[in-house]
Short mmCIF file of C-alpha atoms in Angstrom, two decimals:
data_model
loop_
_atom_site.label_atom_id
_atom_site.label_comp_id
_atom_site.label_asym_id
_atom_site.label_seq_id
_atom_site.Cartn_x
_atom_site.Cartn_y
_atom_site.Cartn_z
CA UNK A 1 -12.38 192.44 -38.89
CA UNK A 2 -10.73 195.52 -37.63
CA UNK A 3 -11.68 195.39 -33.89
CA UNK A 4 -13.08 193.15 -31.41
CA UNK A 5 -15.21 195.67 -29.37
CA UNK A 6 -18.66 196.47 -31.29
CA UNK A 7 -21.92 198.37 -30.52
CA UNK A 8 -24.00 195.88 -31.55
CA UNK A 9 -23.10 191.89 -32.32
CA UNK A 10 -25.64 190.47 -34.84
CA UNK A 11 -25.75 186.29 -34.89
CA UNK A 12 -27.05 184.57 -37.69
CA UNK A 13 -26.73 186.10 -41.32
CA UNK A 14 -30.41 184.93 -42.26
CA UNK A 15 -33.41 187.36 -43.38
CA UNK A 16 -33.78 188.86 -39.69
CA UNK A 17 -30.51 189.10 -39.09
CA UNK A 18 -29.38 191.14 -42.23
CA UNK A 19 -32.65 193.59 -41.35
CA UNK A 20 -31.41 193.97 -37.97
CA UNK A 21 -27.45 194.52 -39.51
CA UNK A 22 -28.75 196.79 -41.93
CA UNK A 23 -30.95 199.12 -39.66
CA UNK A 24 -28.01 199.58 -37.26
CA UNK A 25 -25.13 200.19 -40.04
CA UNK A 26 -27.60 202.57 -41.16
CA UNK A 27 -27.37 204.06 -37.81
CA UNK A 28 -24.06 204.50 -37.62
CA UNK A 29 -23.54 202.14 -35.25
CA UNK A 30 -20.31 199.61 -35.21
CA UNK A 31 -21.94 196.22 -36.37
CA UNK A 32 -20.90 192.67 -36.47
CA UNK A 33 -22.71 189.80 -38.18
CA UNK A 34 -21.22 186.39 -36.91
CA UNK A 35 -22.74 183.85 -39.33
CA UNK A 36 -22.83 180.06 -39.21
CA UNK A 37 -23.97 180.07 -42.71
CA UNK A 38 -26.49 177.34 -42.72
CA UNK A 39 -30.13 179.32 -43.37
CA UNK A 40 -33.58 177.27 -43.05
CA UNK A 41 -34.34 177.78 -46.48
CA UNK A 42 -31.35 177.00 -48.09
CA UNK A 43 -32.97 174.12 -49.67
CA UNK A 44 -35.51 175.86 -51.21
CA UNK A 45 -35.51 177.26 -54.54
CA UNK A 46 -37.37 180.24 -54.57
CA UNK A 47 -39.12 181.70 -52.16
CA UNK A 48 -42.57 184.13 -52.18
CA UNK A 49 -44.95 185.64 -50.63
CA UNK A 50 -42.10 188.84 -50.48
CA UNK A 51 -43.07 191.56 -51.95
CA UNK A 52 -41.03 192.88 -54.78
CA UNK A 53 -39.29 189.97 -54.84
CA UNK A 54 -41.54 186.62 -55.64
CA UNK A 55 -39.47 184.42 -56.83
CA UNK A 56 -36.33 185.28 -55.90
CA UNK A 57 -33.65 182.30 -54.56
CA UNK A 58 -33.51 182.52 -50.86
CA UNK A 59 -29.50 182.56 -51.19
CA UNK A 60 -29.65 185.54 -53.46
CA UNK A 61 -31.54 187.11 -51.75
CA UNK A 62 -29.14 186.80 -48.18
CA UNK A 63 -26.33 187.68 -50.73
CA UNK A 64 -27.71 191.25 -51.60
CA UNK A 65 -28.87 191.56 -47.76
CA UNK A 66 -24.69 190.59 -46.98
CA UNK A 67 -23.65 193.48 -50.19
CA UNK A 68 -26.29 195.96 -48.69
CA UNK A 69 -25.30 195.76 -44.60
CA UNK A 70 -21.61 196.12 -46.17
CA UNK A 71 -22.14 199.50 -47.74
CA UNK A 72 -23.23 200.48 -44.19
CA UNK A 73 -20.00 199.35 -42.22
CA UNK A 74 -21.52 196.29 -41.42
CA UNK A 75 -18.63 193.66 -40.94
CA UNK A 76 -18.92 189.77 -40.80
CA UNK A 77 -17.77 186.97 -39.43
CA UNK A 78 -18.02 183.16 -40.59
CA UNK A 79 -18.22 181.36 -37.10
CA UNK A 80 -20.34 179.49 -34.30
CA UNK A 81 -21.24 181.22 -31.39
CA UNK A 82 -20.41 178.92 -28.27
CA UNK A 83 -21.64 181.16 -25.53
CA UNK A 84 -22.37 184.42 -24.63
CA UNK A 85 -21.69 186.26 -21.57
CA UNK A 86 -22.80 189.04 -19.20
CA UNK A 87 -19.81 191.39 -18.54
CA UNK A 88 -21.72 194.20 -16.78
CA UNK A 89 -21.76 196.76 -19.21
CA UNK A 90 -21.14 194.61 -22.25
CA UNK A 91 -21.69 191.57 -23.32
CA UNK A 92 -19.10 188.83 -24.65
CA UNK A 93 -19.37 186.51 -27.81
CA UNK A 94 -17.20 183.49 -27.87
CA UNK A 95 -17.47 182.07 -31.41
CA UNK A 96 -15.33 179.97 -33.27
CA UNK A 97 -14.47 181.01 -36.86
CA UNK A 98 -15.11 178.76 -39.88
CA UNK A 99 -11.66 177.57 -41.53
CA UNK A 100 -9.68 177.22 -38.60
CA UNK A 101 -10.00 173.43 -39.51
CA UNK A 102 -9.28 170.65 -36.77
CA UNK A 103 -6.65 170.15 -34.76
CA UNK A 104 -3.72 167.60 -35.70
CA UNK A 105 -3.25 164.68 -33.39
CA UNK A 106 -1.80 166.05 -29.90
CA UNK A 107 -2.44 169.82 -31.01
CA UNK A 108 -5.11 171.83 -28.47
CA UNK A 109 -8.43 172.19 -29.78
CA UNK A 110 -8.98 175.57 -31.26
CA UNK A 111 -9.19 178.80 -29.02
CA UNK A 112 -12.59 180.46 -29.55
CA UNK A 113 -12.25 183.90 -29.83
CA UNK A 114 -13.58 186.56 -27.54
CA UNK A 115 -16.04 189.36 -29.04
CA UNK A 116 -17.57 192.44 -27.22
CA UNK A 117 -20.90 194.66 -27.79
CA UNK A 118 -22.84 196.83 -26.09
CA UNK A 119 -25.65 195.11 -27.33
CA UNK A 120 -26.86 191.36 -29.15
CA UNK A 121 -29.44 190.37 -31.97
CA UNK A 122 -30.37 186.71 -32.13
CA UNK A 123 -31.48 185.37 -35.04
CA UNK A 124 -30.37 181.89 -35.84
CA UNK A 125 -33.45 180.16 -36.41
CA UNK A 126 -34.68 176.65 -36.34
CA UNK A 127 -33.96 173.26 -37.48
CA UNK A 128 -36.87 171.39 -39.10
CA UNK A 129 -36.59 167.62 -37.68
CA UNK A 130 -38.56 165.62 -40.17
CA UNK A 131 -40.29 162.27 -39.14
CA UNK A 132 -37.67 159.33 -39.53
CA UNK A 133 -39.38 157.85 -42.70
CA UNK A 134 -37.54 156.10 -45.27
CA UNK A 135 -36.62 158.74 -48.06
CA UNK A 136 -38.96 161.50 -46.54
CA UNK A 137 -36.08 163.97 -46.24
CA UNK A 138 -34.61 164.00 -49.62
CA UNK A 139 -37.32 165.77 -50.76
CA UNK A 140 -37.28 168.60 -48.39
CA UNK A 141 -37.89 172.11 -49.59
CA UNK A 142 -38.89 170.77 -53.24
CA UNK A 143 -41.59 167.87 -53.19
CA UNK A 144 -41.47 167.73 -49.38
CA UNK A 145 -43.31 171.28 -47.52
CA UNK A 146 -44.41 172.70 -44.52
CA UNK A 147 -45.73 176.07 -45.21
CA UNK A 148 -48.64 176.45 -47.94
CA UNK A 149 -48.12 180.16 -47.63
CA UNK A 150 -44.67 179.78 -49.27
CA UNK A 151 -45.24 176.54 -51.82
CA UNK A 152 -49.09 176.39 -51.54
CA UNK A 153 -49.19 177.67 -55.25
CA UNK A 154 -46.71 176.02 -56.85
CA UNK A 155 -48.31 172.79 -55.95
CA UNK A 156 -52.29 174.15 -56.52
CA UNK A 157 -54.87 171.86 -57.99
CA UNK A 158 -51.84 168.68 -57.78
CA UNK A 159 -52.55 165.48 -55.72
CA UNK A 160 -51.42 166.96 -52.29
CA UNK A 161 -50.68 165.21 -49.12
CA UNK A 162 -50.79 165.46 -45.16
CA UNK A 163 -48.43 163.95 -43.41
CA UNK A 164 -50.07 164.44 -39.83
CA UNK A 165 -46.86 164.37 -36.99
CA UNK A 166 -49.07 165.03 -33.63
CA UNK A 167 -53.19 165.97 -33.00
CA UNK A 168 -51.55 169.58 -33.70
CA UNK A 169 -51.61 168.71 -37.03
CA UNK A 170 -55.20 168.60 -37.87
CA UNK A 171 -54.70 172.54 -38.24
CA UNK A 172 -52.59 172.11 -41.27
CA UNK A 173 -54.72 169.06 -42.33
CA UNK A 174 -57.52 171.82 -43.03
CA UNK A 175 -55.52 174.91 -44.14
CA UNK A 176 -53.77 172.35 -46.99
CA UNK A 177 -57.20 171.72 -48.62
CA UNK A 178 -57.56 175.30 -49.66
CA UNK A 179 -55.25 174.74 -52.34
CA UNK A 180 -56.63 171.69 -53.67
CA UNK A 181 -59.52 169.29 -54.36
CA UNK A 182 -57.29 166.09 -54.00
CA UNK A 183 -56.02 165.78 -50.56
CA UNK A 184 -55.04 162.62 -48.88
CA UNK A 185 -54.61 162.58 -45.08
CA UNK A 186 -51.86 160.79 -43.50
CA UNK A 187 -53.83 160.29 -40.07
CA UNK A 188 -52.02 158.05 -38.21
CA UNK A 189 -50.03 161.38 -36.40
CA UNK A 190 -53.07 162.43 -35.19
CA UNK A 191 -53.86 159.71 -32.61
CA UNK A 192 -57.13 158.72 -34.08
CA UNK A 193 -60.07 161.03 -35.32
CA UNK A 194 -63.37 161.51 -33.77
CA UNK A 195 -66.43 161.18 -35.39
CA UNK A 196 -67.13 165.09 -36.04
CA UNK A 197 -63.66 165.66 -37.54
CA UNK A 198 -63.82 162.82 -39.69
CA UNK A 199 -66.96 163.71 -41.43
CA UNK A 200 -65.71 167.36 -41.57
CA UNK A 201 -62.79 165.98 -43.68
CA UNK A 202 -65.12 163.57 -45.69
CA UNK A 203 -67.41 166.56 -46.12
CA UNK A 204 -64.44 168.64 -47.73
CA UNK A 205 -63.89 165.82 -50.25
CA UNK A 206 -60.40 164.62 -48.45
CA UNK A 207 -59.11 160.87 -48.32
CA UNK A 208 -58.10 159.35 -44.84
CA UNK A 209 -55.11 157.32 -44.67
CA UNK A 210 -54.83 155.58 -41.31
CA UNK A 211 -51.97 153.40 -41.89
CA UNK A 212 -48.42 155.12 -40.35
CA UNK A 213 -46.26 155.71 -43.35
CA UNK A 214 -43.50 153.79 -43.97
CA UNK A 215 -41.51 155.15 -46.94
CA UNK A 216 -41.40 158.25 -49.35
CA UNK A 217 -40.01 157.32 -53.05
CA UNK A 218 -39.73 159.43 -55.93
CA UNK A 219 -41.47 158.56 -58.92
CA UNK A 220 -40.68 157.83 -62.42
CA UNK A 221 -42.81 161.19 -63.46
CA UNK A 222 -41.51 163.40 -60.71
CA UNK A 223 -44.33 162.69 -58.35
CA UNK A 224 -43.77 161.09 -55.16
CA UNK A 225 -44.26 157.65 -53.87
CA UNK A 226 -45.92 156.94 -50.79
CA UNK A 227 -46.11 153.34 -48.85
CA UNK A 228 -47.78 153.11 -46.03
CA UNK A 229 -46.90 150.23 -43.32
CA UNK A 230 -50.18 147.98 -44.52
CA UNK A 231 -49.25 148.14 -48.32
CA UNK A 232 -50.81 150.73 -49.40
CA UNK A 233 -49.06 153.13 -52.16
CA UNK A 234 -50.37 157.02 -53.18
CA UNK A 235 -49.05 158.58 -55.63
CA UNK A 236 -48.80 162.26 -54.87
CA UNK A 237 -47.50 165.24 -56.28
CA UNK A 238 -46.20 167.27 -52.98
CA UNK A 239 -46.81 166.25 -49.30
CA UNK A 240 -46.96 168.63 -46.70
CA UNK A 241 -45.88 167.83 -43.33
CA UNK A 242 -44.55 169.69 -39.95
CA UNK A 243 -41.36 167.66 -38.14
CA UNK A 244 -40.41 168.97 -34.54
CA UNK A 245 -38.13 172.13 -34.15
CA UNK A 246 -35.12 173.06 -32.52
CA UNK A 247 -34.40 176.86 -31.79
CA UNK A 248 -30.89 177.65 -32.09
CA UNK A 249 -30.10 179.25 -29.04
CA UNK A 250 -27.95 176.87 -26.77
CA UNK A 251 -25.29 179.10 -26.77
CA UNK A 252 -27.42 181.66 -24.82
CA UNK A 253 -27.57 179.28 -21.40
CA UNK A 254 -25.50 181.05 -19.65
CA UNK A 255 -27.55 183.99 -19.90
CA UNK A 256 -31.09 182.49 -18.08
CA UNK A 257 -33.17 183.80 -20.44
CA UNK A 258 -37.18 183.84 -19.88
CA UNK A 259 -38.79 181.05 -22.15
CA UNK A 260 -42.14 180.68 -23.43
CA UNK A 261 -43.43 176.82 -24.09
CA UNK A 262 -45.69 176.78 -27.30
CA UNK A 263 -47.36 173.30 -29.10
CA UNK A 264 -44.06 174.27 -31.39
CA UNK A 265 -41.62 173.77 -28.30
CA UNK A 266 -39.91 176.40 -25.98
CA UNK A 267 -38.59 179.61 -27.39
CA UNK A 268 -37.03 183.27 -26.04
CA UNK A 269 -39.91 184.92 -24.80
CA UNK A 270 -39.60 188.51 -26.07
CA UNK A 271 -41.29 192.01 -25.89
CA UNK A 272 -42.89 193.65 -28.82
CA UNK A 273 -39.26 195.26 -29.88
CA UNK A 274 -38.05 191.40 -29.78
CA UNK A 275 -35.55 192.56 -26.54
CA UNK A 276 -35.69 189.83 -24.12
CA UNK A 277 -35.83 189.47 -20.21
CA UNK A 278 -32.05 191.00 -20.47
CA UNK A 279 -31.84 194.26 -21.09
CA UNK A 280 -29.17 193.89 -23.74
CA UNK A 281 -30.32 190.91 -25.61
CA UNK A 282 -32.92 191.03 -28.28
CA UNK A 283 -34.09 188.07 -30.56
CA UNK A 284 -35.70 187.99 -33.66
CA UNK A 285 -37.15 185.71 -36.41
CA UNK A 286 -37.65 182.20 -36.28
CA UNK A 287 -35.56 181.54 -33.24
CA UNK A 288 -38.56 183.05 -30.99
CA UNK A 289 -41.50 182.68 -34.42
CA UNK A 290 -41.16 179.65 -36.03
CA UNK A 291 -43.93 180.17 -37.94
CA UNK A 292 -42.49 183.50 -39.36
CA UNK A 293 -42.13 183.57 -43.30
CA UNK A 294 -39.16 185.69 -44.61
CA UNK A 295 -41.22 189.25 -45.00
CA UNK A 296 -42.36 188.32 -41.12
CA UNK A 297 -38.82 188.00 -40.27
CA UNK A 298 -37.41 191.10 -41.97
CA UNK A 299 -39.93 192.70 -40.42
CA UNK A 300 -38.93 191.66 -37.08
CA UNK A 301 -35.12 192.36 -37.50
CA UNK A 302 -35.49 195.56 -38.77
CA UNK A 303 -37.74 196.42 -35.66
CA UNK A 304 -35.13 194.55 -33.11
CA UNK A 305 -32.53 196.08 -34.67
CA UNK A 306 -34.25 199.74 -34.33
CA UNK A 307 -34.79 199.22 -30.81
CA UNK A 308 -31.38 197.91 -29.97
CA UNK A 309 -29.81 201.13 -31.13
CA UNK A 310 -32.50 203.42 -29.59
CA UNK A 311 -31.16 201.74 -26.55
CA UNK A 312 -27.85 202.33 -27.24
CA UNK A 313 -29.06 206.24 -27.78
CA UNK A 314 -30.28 205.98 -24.35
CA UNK A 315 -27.49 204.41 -22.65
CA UNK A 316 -25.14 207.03 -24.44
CA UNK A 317 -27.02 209.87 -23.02
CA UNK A 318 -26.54 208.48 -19.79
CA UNK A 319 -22.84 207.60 -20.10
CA UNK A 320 -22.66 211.10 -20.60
CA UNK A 321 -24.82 212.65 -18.12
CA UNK A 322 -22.63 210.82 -15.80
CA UNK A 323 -19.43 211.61 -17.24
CA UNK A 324 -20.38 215.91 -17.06
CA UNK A 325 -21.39 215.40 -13.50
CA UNK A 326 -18.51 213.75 -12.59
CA UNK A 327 -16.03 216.63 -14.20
CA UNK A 328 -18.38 219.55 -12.56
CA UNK A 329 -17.75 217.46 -9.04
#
């Protein structure tokens, strides 16, 4: 890394956040990517629904993003962000690089360092928190989904399952039948089912399971395994289910950002550009969507990371009105 001062800091090296890098190293604009490393669909092994690309690995993908934003001046840093602060006319990113290992018995704990920029991305996503069942996570990404949009046809015409998590859920209960005839409902997430809902289901040719389930097993075949807490064992090929999520964006506290609450949890609320309530700070991809698929979120970083430096434009305009005004005095 050859400086410390930057136009624009970029955290989190995931689909939005290499858009956003990319459109402002395109702008010739001094950009940093500080990058924890750990994307939401790392343990997937393909991912679709992008156009041009269907198919590809998520991590290859990221790695052409990383090759791209370098050809631009892009730089990058392996690190956690532990806060971010308002310095008046920049802002500062403490984050503490990967490798620096942990401190021998009696030796401080490591220094984070201190990064400036005249202007901040966010886009560190989520963490999916899966339901604690027995053997439910080891399957995540592959045999265990959330989004039909992304696995949906992989997984067409197979014996599919709901795992419902909350009455939320009934909305995925429905959208999962599209792509097949042989659906069974894990119900017991949705705190019972009235009358009208359960002969909607029936009436789409999908099995209740009221039972809570108790474990998730792999099968002999490759299918999956599912107990429930009375017995009861389905043999599926893919289950789809929706845990709770958790936006990474603690470090941003000391900022006081404007939240939005959502059934999903509370996010960044953000503008149309992605900026948020401060005028420096914009956010993009799953960190304020959680529902955003990978085109969504390149989508979003590219636009975030368009209006950042349009900003920047504006604010250098200004600097230099000032500046001539100042000299004529």
């Amino acid at each position: 890394m050859n400086t410390t001062d930057f136009d624009a800091i970029v955290i989190g090296g995931g689909a939005a956040g290499l858009s956003a890098a990319q459109a402002l190293g395109r702008s010739l604009r001094r950009t940093l990517v500080i990058d924890a490393g750990a994307p939401r669909n790392r343990f997937a092994t393909h991912m679709h629904n992008v156009l041009g690309l269907d198919g590809t690995p998520p991590l290859e993908l990221l790695d052409r993003g990383r090759a791209e934003a370098s050809d631009y001046g892009v730089e990058f840093l392996a690190a956690n962000v532990v806060t971010v602060r308002d310095a008046g006319d920049t802002l500062v990113v403490e984050a503490l690089p990967h490798g620096a290992g942990a401190p021998a018995e009696g030796d401080p704990a490591p220094v984070a360092m201190a990064i400036t920029a005249r202007a901040l991305i966010v886009a560190t996503g989520v963490s999916d928190r899966l339901p604690d069942i027995p053997g439910l996570a080891d399957g995540w990404g592959r045999t265990v989904l959330h989004c039909p949009y992304c696995h949906g046809w992989e997984v067409r015409g197979g014996r599919l399952g709901v795992l419902a998590t909350s009455p939320a859920s009934l909305h995925q209960v429905k959208l999962i039948r599209q792509w097949s005839d042989t659906v069974t409902v894990f119900a017991a997430g949705l705190g019972g089912l009235d009358d009208g809902t359960e002969r909607a289901l029936a009436a789409r040719g999908m099995r209740v399971e009221r039972d809570p389930v108790a474990t998730v097993a792999p099968g002999s075949a490759g299918e999956l395994l599912v107990t429930t807490s009375g017995g009861a064992s389905h043999s599926i090929d893919a289950i789809f289910t929706a845990g709770s999520l958790r936006p990474h964006d603690g470090f941003l506290s000391e900022l006081g950002l404007e939240r939005t609450e959502s059934p999903f949890g509370s996010f960044i609320t953000v503008d149309v550009t992605g900026r948020t309530s401060h005028p420096r700070v914009w956010a993009a991809g799953n960190v304020v969507a959680p529902m955003a698929t990978v085109p969504m979120a390149m989508g979003a970083g590219a636009g975030a990371g368009g209006a950042a430096n349009y900003a920047l434009v504006e604010e250098d305009f200004a600097l230099a009105g000032a500046a001539s005004e100042s000299a004529s005095a």
